[in-house]
Amino acid sequence: MVDTVSPKPTACLALADGTVFYGHGFGATGRCVAELCFNTAMTGYQEIMTDPSYAGQVVTFTFPHIGNTGVTPEDDETADPVAAGMVVKWDPTLASNWRATEELKSWLTRTGRIAVGGIDTRRLTRAIRQQGAPHVAMEHNPEGNFDLEALVAAARAWPGLEGMDLAKDVTCAQSYRWDEMRWAWPDGYSRQEDPKHKVVAIDYGAKRNILRCLASAGCDVTVLPATATSEEVLAHNPDGVFLSNGPGDPAATGEYAVPMIKDILDKTDLPVFGICLGHQMLALALGAKTTKMNHGHHGANHPVKEHGTGKVEITSMNHGFAVDAQTLPEGVEETHVSLFDGSNCGIRMKDRPVYSVQHHPEASPGPQDSFYLFERFADAMSARKA
């Protein structure tokens, strides 16, 4: 099946089932192989592309106006794009935004990321929803010469995210301190100069805005690599431990992360807070299981209900694995649930300040309905000190 959108396409997207989409390439040239997902957010394409949780994935943007606000270093969630590639409906127009410092096309070229425009993203999104997130090979060749058999073969040969530990590829190389707070008009980013709590954040692929939210909640944050041991964590004498977002299969990362978390829970009464992969790591450490989703949740409009209050929050999400709520052990309860499909979005220990959520309360991009979770973490540390 071939979808031709141009007399002379310069990019090609080949799915493992043999479906081929042609389009207009921009950004870097070359080939990438990854899992294909779609994101429904209407803003924040730069934050999405630089979110370490997208390692090993090509992102299809369902919103057509991608690139129209350009890029700015202030919006990077990590130093460079981590997502393997970008698929869009329309070729990016020139940037029109007072904060822009660079065009999307030149940014992708400079950072080595392949993108393709002119794709029927509605049709592609339907295929992902109906058949599950496919393995794909994407190539940008200005000459328009493509070896379709080789592309399809590369997509079929890619092993997939199940069993992949990608946190080790995106985590920090060494520990560091963080004191930058959330962006605010008109000063931009300011520094936390009077922190109340010492927090150790485990970096499985942490977004910068999560660290900013911790700082804005009054935390002095020390970030440690994903492979940090419980001894290394406790050496900092923290008031609380944070488990970050990240990419890949939680079961694979859990081989070294779960023993550390278990040790922290066994040896201390510290408050623990996890987001996304950190949520899945905590669930595994408590005895639950995770499962691969059909096409995951990727967007900034996901309704999540908190059981305790009945409140519905509109949240940002990015995950392809989920905690199986049916496997939660005694003493652990579900706190949040997705109103889209009923999947688990939060857990907590009933007798301790240990909790986590699947969605992203730091947003970036997305609504800020769930920022209270950072304040709840700070309150738990205050209560422990008292």
Tab-separated table of C-alpha atoms in Angstrom:
chain	number	residue	atom	x	y	z
A	1	MET	CA	0.000	0.000	0.000
A	2	VAL	CA	1.586	3.322	-1.076
A	3	ASP	CA	0.495	6.837	-0.159
A	4	THR	CA	2.035	9.336	-2.581
A	5	VAL	CA	1.776	13.020	-1.642
A	6	SER	CA	4.398	14.528	-3.962
A	7	PRO	CA	5.686	13.941	-7.518
A	8	LYS	CA	9.145	13.673	-6.026
A	9	PRO	CA	9.093	12.730	-2.362
A	10	THR	CA	12.246	13.344	-0.345
A	11	ALA	CA	11.261	11.272	2.691
A	12	CYS	CA	9.777	7.856	3.255
A	13	LEU	CA	8.133	6.234	6.274
A	14	ALA	CA	7.920	2.437	6.113
A	15	LEU	CA	5.911	0.394	8.612
A	16	ALA	CA	6.767	-3.156	9.532
A	17	ASP	CA	3.542	-4.405	7.900
A	18	GLY	CA	4.773	-3.095	4.539
A	19	THR	CA	2.731	0.135	4.448
A	20	VAL	CA	4.723	3.026	2.986
A	21	PHE	CA	4.085	6.769	3.299
A	22	TYR	CA	5.918	9.310	1.146
A	23	GLY	CA	6.432	12.937	2.146
A	24	HIS	CA	8.753	15.941	2.209
A	25	GLY	CA	11.846	15.546	4.334
A	26	PHE	CA	13.296	18.279	6.521
A	27	GLY	CA	15.781	18.414	9.332
A	28	ALA	CA	18.663	15.951	9.205
A	29	THR	CA	19.170	13.471	6.376
A	30	GLY	CA	19.630	9.745	6.900
A	31	ARG	CA	17.587	6.933	8.401
A	32	CYS	CA	16.169	6.105	11.822
A	33	VAL	CA	14.348	3.025	13.116
A	34	ALA	CA	12.003	3.220	16.096
A	35	GLU	CA	8.490	2.728	17.447
A	36	LEU	CA	5.867	5.111	16.039
A	37	CYS	CA	3.456	6.914	18.375
A	38	PHE	CA	1.123	9.884	18.003
A	39	ASN	CA	0.776	12.945	20.231
A	40	THR	CA	-2.415	15.016	20.310
A	41	ALA	CA	-0.993	18.131	22.015
A	42	MET	CA	-1.662	21.418	20.207
A	43	THR	CA	1.386	23.140	21.705
A	44	GLY	CA	4.817	22.196	22.994
A	45	TYR	CA	6.365	20.285	20.098
A	46	GLN	CA	9.835	21.361	21.253
A	47	GLU	CA	9.237	20.099	24.794
A	48	ILE	CA	7.920	16.832	23.360
A	49	MET	CA	10.919	16.304	21.081
A	50	THR	CA	13.336	16.990	23.968
A	51	ASP	CA	11.473	14.848	26.515
A	52	PRO	CA	13.816	11.918	27.338
A	53	SER	CA	10.751	9.662	27.711
A	54	TYR	CA	10.505	9.654	23.880
A	55	ALA	CA	13.805	7.827	23.372
A	56	GLY	CA	13.298	5.060	20.821
A	57	GLN	CA	10.181	6.667	19.340
A	58	VAL	CA	9.186	8.661	16.263
A	59	VAL	CA	6.402	11.118	17.132
A	60	THR	CA	3.445	11.766	14.824
A	61	PHE	CA	1.847	15.106	15.666
A	62	THR	CA	-1.892	15.088	15.070
A	63	PHE	CA	-2.061	18.909	15.260
A	64	PRO	CA	-1.072	20.242	11.810
A	65	HIS	CA	0.577	23.567	12.741
A	66	ILE	CA	3.922	22.267	13.956
A	67	GLY	CA	6.847	24.661	13.753
A	68	ASN	CA	4.910	27.914	13.622
A	69	THR	CA	6.327	29.207	16.920
A	70	GLY	CA	9.932	28.209	16.210
A	71	VAL	CA	12.186	27.037	19.025
A	72	THR	CA	13.916	28.626	22.005
A	73	PRO	CA	16.509	27.148	24.393
A	74	GLU	CA	14.225	28.115	27.292
A	75	ASP	CA	11.768	25.380	26.280
A	76	ASP	CA	14.226	22.477	26.053
A	77	GLU	CA	13.457	19.649	28.484
A	78	THR	CA	16.987	18.366	27.976
A	79	ALA	CA	19.955	19.618	25.973
A	80	ASP	CA	18.987	18.156	22.555
A	81	PRO	CA	16.042	16.300	20.984
A	82	VAL	CA	15.716	12.731	22.241
A	83	ALA	CA	12.794	11.529	20.122
A	84	ALA	CA	14.125	9.679	17.075
A	85	GLY	CA	12.093	11.651	14.533
A	86	MET	CA	9.029	13.752	13.732
A	87	VAL	CA	6.044	13.217	11.402
A	88	VAL	CA	3.726	16.147	10.578
A	89	LYS	CA	0.820	16.964	8.269
A	90	TRP	CA	2.115	20.237	6.844
A	91	ASP	CA	5.652	21.432	6.267
A	92	PRO	CA	6.635	23.947	8.973
A	93	THR	CA	6.065	27.603	8.166
A	94	LEU	CA	8.424	30.391	9.224
A	95	ALA	CA	8.388	31.002	12.956
A	96	SER	CA	6.106	33.739	14.269
A	97	ASN	CA	6.724	34.183	17.993
A	98	TRP	CA	8.612	36.801	19.995
A	99	ARG	CA	10.441	34.128	22.001
A	100	ALA	CA	11.746	32.189	18.980
A	101	THR	CA	15.506	32.127	18.468
A	102	GLU	CA	15.639	29.488	15.689
A	103	GLU	CA	13.487	27.817	13.049
A	104	LEU	CA	12.289	24.256	13.674
A	105	LYS	CA	13.891	22.998	10.450
A	106	SER	CA	17.356	24.336	11.218
A	107	TRP	CA	17.100	23.148	14.827
A	108	LEU	CA	16.330	19.597	13.702
A	109	THR	CA	19.156	19.710	11.161
A	110	ARG	CA	21.643	20.986	13.730
A	111	THR	CA	20.644	18.390	16.306
A	112	GLY	CA	20.539	15.441	13.899
A	113	ARG	CA	16.838	14.620	13.918
A	114	ILE	CA	14.888	13.482	10.844
A	115	ALA	CA	11.413	14.839	10.088
A	116	VAL	CA	8.847	14.318	7.354
A	117	GLY	CA	5.940	16.550	6.339
A	118	GLY	CA	3.090	16.103	3.887
A	119	ILE	CA	1.891	12.908	5.575
A	120	ASP	CA	-1.772	11.982	6.037
A	121	THR	CA	-1.459	11.992	9.825
A	122	ARG	CA	-5.146	11.137	10.341
A	123	ARG	CA	-4.754	7.925	8.422
A	124	LEU	CA	-1.475	7.186	10.187
A	125	THR	CA	-3.022	7.834	13.605
A	126	ARG	CA	-5.949	5.515	12.831
A	127	ALA	CA	-3.486	2.791	11.897
A	128	ILE	CA	-1.639	3.221	15.202
A	129	ARG	CA	-4.876	3.132	17.220
A	130	GLN	CA	-6.247	0.084	15.429
A	131	GLN	CA	-3.086	-1.988	15.055
A	132	GLY	CA	-0.938	-0.799	17.964
A	133	ALA	CA	2.247	1.263	17.887
A	134	PRO	CA	4.154	-0.054	14.843
A	135	HIS	CA	7.874	-0.401	14.301
A	136	VAL	CA	8.984	1.932	11.520
A	137	ALA	CA	11.988	2.949	9.454
A	138	MET	CA	12.065	6.570	8.329
A	139	GLU	CA	14.479	8.033	5.780
A	140	HIS	CA	15.145	11.548	4.521
A	141	ASN	CA	16.959	11.549	1.169
A	142	PRO	CA	16.989	14.820	-0.816
A	143	GLU	CA	17.523	12.808	-4.019
A	144	GLY	CA	14.364	10.828	-3.433
A	145	ASN	CA	16.035	7.429	-3.813
A	146	PHE	CA	14.635	4.811	-1.428
A	147	ASP	CA	15.211	1.084	-1.044
A	148	LEU	CA	11.730	0.157	0.121
A	149	GLU	CA	12.536	-3.478	0.767
A	150	ALA	CA	15.457	-2.480	2.974
A	151	LEU	CA	13.341	0.038	4.877
A	152	VAL	CA	10.562	-2.452	5.568
A	153	ALA	CA	13.134	-5.070	6.549
A	154	ALA	CA	14.765	-2.613	8.965
A	155	ALA	CA	11.401	-1.857	10.563
A	156	ARG	CA	10.657	-5.578	10.943
A	157	ALA	CA	14.094	-6.271	12.409
A	158	TRP	CA	13.849	-3.608	15.100
A	159	PRO	CA	13.362	-5.443	18.430
A	160	GLY	CA	10.839	-3.042	19.969
A	161	LEU	CA	10.669	-1.276	23.326
A	162	GLU	CA	9.697	-4.348	25.341
A	163	GLY	CA	12.803	-5.500	27.177
A	164	MET	CA	14.726	-2.275	26.405
A	165	ASP	CA	16.381	-0.406	29.258
A	166	LEU	CA	16.680	3.082	27.769
A	167	ALA	CA	16.978	4.969	31.055
A	168	LYS	CA	20.703	4.221	31.121
A	169	ASP	CA	21.055	6.005	27.767
A	170	VAL	CA	19.396	9.261	28.857
A	171	THR	CA	20.302	9.534	32.545
A	172	CYS	CA	22.909	12.002	33.796
A	173	ALA	CA	26.546	10.874	33.885
A	174	GLN	CA	27.129	12.268	37.372
A	175	SER	CA	25.220	13.944	40.171
A	176	TYR	CA	24.369	17.643	40.121
A	177	ARG	CA	22.399	20.275	42.027
A	178	TRP	CA	19.290	22.018	40.689
A	179	ASP	CA	17.761	25.285	41.945
A	180	GLU	CA	16.024	26.782	38.881
A	181	MET	CA	12.285	27.364	39.418
A	182	ARG	CA	9.337	27.517	37.001
A	183	TRP	CA	9.167	30.181	34.286
A	184	ALA	CA	7.164	33.251	35.260
A	185	TRP	CA	6.451	36.547	33.564
A	186	PRO	CA	8.304	38.876	33.287
A	187	ASP	CA	11.521	37.513	34.775
A	188	GLY	CA	11.605	34.061	33.193
A	189	TYR	CA	13.420	31.487	35.342
A	190	SER	CA	14.444	32.479	38.879
A	191	ARG	CA	16.478	30.606	41.494
A	192	GLN	CA	15.287	28.938	44.687
A	193	GLU	CA	17.239	30.821	47.358
A	194	ASP	CA	15.415	29.631	50.475
A	195	PRO	CA	14.735	25.877	50.160
A	196	LYS	CA	12.965	24.083	52.990
A	197	HIS	CA	13.577	20.454	52.008
A	198	LYS	CA	16.467	18.366	50.702
A	199	VAL	CA	15.337	16.069	47.900
A	200	VAL	CA	17.300	13.435	46.000
A	201	ALA	CA	15.866	12.993	42.494
A	202	ILE	CA	16.686	9.784	40.632
A	203	ASP	CA	17.158	10.607	36.949
A	204	TYR	CA	15.655	7.948	34.688
A	205	GLY	CA	15.329	10.645	32.003
A	206	ALA	CA	14.130	13.627	34.028
A	207	LYS	CA	12.487	16.586	32.336
A	208	ARG	CA	13.862	19.941	33.418
A	209	ASN	CA	10.397	21.243	34.268
A	210	ILE	CA	9.938	18.491	36.848
A	211	LEU	CA	13.089	19.658	38.590
A	212	ARG	CA	11.841	23.259	38.338
A	213	CYS	CA	8.549	22.258	39.954
A	214	LEU	CA	10.410	20.595	42.825
A	215	ALA	CA	12.469	23.748	43.308
A	216	SER	CA	9.335	25.910	43.147
A	217	ALA	CA	7.792	23.732	45.877
A	218	GLY	CA	10.692	24.669	48.166
A	219	CYS	CA	13.124	21.846	47.459
A	220	ASP	CA	16.920	21.817	47.330
A	221	VAL	CA	17.320	19.179	44.604
A	222	THR	CA	20.277	16.843	44.109
A	223	VAL	CA	19.973	14.715	40.959
A	224	LEU	CA	21.570	11.248	40.891
A	225	PRO	CA	21.999	8.831	37.946
A	226	ALA	CA	19.478	6.051	37.357
A	227	THR	CA	21.910	3.440	38.690
A	228	ALA	CA	22.383	5.144	42.069
A	229	THR	CA	22.358	2.794	45.057
A	230	SER	CA	20.393	3.302	48.242
A	231	GLU	CA	23.672	4.038	50.036
A	232	GLU	CA	24.420	6.833	47.565
A	233	VAL	CA	20.921	8.236	47.988
A	234	LEU	CA	20.980	8.178	51.788
A	235	ALA	CA	24.491	9.671	51.907
A	236	HIS	CA	22.856	12.994	50.990
A	237	ASN	CA	20.612	12.793	54.080
A	238	PRO	CA	17.477	13.718	52.092
A	239	ASP	CA	14.079	14.684	53.437
A	240	GLY	CA	12.446	12.932	50.484
A	241	VAL	CA	13.203	10.867	47.375
A	242	PHE	CA	11.833	11.622	43.923
A	243	LEU	CA	11.667	9.091	41.049
A	244	SER	CA	11.633	10.725	37.608
A	245	ASN	CA	10.058	10.003	34.245
A	246	GLY	CA	11.993	8.117	31.577
A	247	PRO	CA	11.835	5.879	28.493
A	248	GLY	CA	11.793	2.164	27.743
A	249	ASP	CA	10.426	-0.933	29.439
A	250	PRO	CA	9.966	-0.443	33.205
A	251	ALA	CA	10.669	-4.129	33.829
A	252	ALA	CA	14.118	-3.766	32.235
A	253	THR	CA	15.040	-0.599	34.143
A	254	GLY	CA	13.599	-2.182	37.266
A	255	GLU	CA	16.357	-4.769	37.382
A	256	TYR	CA	18.626	-2.227	39.070
A	257	ALA	CA	16.097	0.459	40.107
A	258	VAL	CA	13.695	-1.765	42.057
A	259	PRO	CA	16.274	-3.109	44.564
A	260	MET	CA	17.346	0.459	45.370
A	261	ILE	CA	13.749	1.613	45.937
A	262	LYS	CA	12.951	-1.433	48.058
A	263	ASP	CA	15.989	-0.702	50.208
A	264	ILE	CA	14.915	2.915	50.700
A	265	LEU	CA	11.425	1.771	51.736
A	266	ASP	CA	12.801	-0.903	54.080
A	267	LYS	CA	15.412	1.282	55.809
A	268	THR	CA	13.644	4.645	56.059
A	269	ASP	CA	10.287	6.366	56.465
A	270	LEU	CA	11.139	9.005	53.849
A	271	PRO	CA	8.386	10.411	51.636
A	272	VAL	CA	8.736	9.055	48.082
A	273	PHE	CA	7.127	10.583	44.983
A	274	GLY	CA	7.302	9.170	41.442
A	275	ILE	CA	6.157	10.335	38.006
A	276	CYS	CA	5.705	8.267	34.807
A	277	LEU	CA	8.560	5.699	34.717
A	278	GLY	CA	9.188	6.582	38.357
A	279	HIS	CA	5.553	5.624	39.037
A	280	GLN	CA	6.117	2.300	37.335
A	281	MET	CA	9.396	1.747	39.224
A	282	LEU	CA	7.641	2.334	42.547
A	283	ALA	CA	4.795	-0.012	41.590
A	284	LEU	CA	7.263	-2.759	40.700
A	285	ALA	CA	9.147	-2.212	43.959
A	286	LEU	CA	5.876	-2.582	45.888
A	287	GLY	CA	5.077	-5.868	44.118
A	288	ALA	CA	2.799	-4.853	41.237
A	289	LYS	CA	3.336	-5.524	37.531
A	290	THR	CA	3.475	-3.400	34.394
A	291	THR	CA	2.186	-4.095	30.900
A	292	LYS	CA	2.759	-2.753	27.378
A	293	MET	CA	-0.158	-0.678	26.087
A	294	ASN	CA	-1.599	-0.915	22.581
A	295	HIS	CA	-0.667	2.620	21.565
A	296	GLY	CA	-0.087	4.390	24.883
A	297	HIS	CA	-1.139	7.835	26.046
A	298	HIS	CA	0.600	10.823	24.453
A	299	GLY	CA	-1.010	14.249	24.668
A	300	ALA	CA	-2.005	17.208	26.815
A	301	ASN	CA	-5.768	16.654	27.117
A	302	HIS	CA	-6.084	13.460	29.162
A	303	PRO	CA	-8.792	13.490	31.876
A	304	VAL	CA	-7.702	11.803	35.110
A	305	LYS	CA	-9.910	11.278	38.160
A	306	GLU	CA	-8.572	11.282	41.710
A	307	HIS	CA	-10.545	8.691	43.690
A	308	GLY	CA	-10.143	10.390	47.077
A	309	THR	CA	-11.660	13.724	46.063
A	310	GLY	CA	-13.621	12.875	42.926
A	311	LYS	CA	-11.811	15.731	41.192
A	312	VAL	CA	-11.119	15.415	37.470
A	313	GLU	CA	-7.866	16.932	36.206
A	314	ILE	CA	-6.870	17.532	32.594
A	315	THR	CA	-3.333	16.233	32.350
A	316	SER	CA	-0.313	15.807	30.126
A	317	MET	CA	0.688	12.216	29.425
A	318	ASN	CA	3.451	10.328	27.682
A	319	HIS	CA	3.709	6.612	28.320
A	320	GLY	CA	3.510	3.339	26.424
A	321	PHE	CA	3.556	1.064	29.484
A	322	ALA	CA	1.128	1.069	32.411
A	323	VAL	CA	0.813	-0.334	35.912
A	324	ASP	CA	-1.685	-3.193	36.122
A	325	ALA	CA	-3.997	-2.077	38.938
A	326	GLN	CA	-5.220	-5.657	39.385
A	327	THR	CA	-1.757	-6.627	40.646
A	328	LEU	CA	-1.457	-3.985	43.381
A	329	PRO	CA	-0.598	-5.739	46.659
A	330	GLU	CA	-2.239	-5.390	50.060
A	331	GLY	CA	-1.517	-2.011	51.591
A	332	VAL	CA	-1.271	-0.227	48.217
A	333	GLU	CA	-4.257	1.464	46.612
A	334	GLU	CA	-5.071	3.105	43.309
A	335	THR	CA	-5.424	6.894	43.641
A	336	HIS	CA	-5.966	8.091	40.056
A	337	VAL	CA	-7.535	6.570	36.963
A	338	SER	CA	-7.715	7.567	33.295
A	339	LEU	CA	-11.218	8.518	32.171
A	340	PHE	CA	-10.254	7.651	28.596
A	341	ASP	CA	-9.700	3.926	29.127
A	342	GLY	CA	-9.773	3.196	32.873
A	343	SER	CA	-6.033	2.505	33.080
A	344	ASN	CA	-4.130	3.179	36.285
A	345	CYS	CA	-2.758	6.711	36.753
A	346	GLY	CA	-1.686	6.741	40.402
A	347	ILE	CA	-0.954	4.662	43.504
A	348	ARG	CA	-0.052	5.193	47.147
A	349	MET	CA	0.861	3.196	50.213
A	350	LYS	CA	-2.007	3.385	52.682
A	351	ASP	CA	0.126	3.887	55.788
A	352	ARG	CA	3.089	5.949	54.486
A	353	PRO	CA	3.726	9.108	52.407
A	354	VAL	CA	4.778	7.054	49.390
A	355	TYR	CA	2.907	7.738	46.171
A	356	SER	CA	3.252	8.181	42.415
A	357	VAL	CA	1.301	9.177	39.314
A	358	GLN	CA	1.412	8.105	35.685
A	359	HIS	CA	0.549	11.537	34.294
A	360	HIS	CA	2.816	14.602	34.243
A	361	PRO	CA	1.901	17.245	36.867
A	362	GLU	CA	4.764	19.431	35.609
A	363	ALA	CA	3.001	19.634	32.207
A	364	SER	CA	5.424	21.250	29.728
A	365	PRO	CA	3.459	21.098	27.538
A	366	GLY	CA	-0.025	20.914	28.944
A	367	PRO	CA	-2.349	22.105	31.711
A	368	GLN	CA	-1.142	22.658	35.273
A	369	ASP	CA	-4.112	21.113	37.095
A	370	SER	CA	-1.879	18.636	38.943
A	371	PHE	CA	0.861	20.890	40.337
A	372	TYR	CA	-0.624	20.278	43.808
A	373	LEU	CA	1.160	16.916	43.800
A	374	PHE	CA	4.518	18.669	44.234
A	375	GLU	CA	3.088	20.688	47.118
A	376	ARG	CA	1.708	17.473	48.626
A	377	PHE	CA	5.229	16.017	48.484
A	378	ALA	CA	6.602	19.109	50.242
A	379	ASP	CA	3.847	18.893	52.882
A	380	ALA	CA	4.742	15.240	53.538
A	381	MET	CA	8.371	16.211	54.152
A	382	SER	CA	7.278	19.026	56.499
A	383	ALA	CA	5.024	16.640	58.414
A	384	ARG	CA	7.842	14.128	58.842
A	385	LYS	CA	10.137	16.809	60.257
A	386	ALA	CA	7.422	17.953	62.657
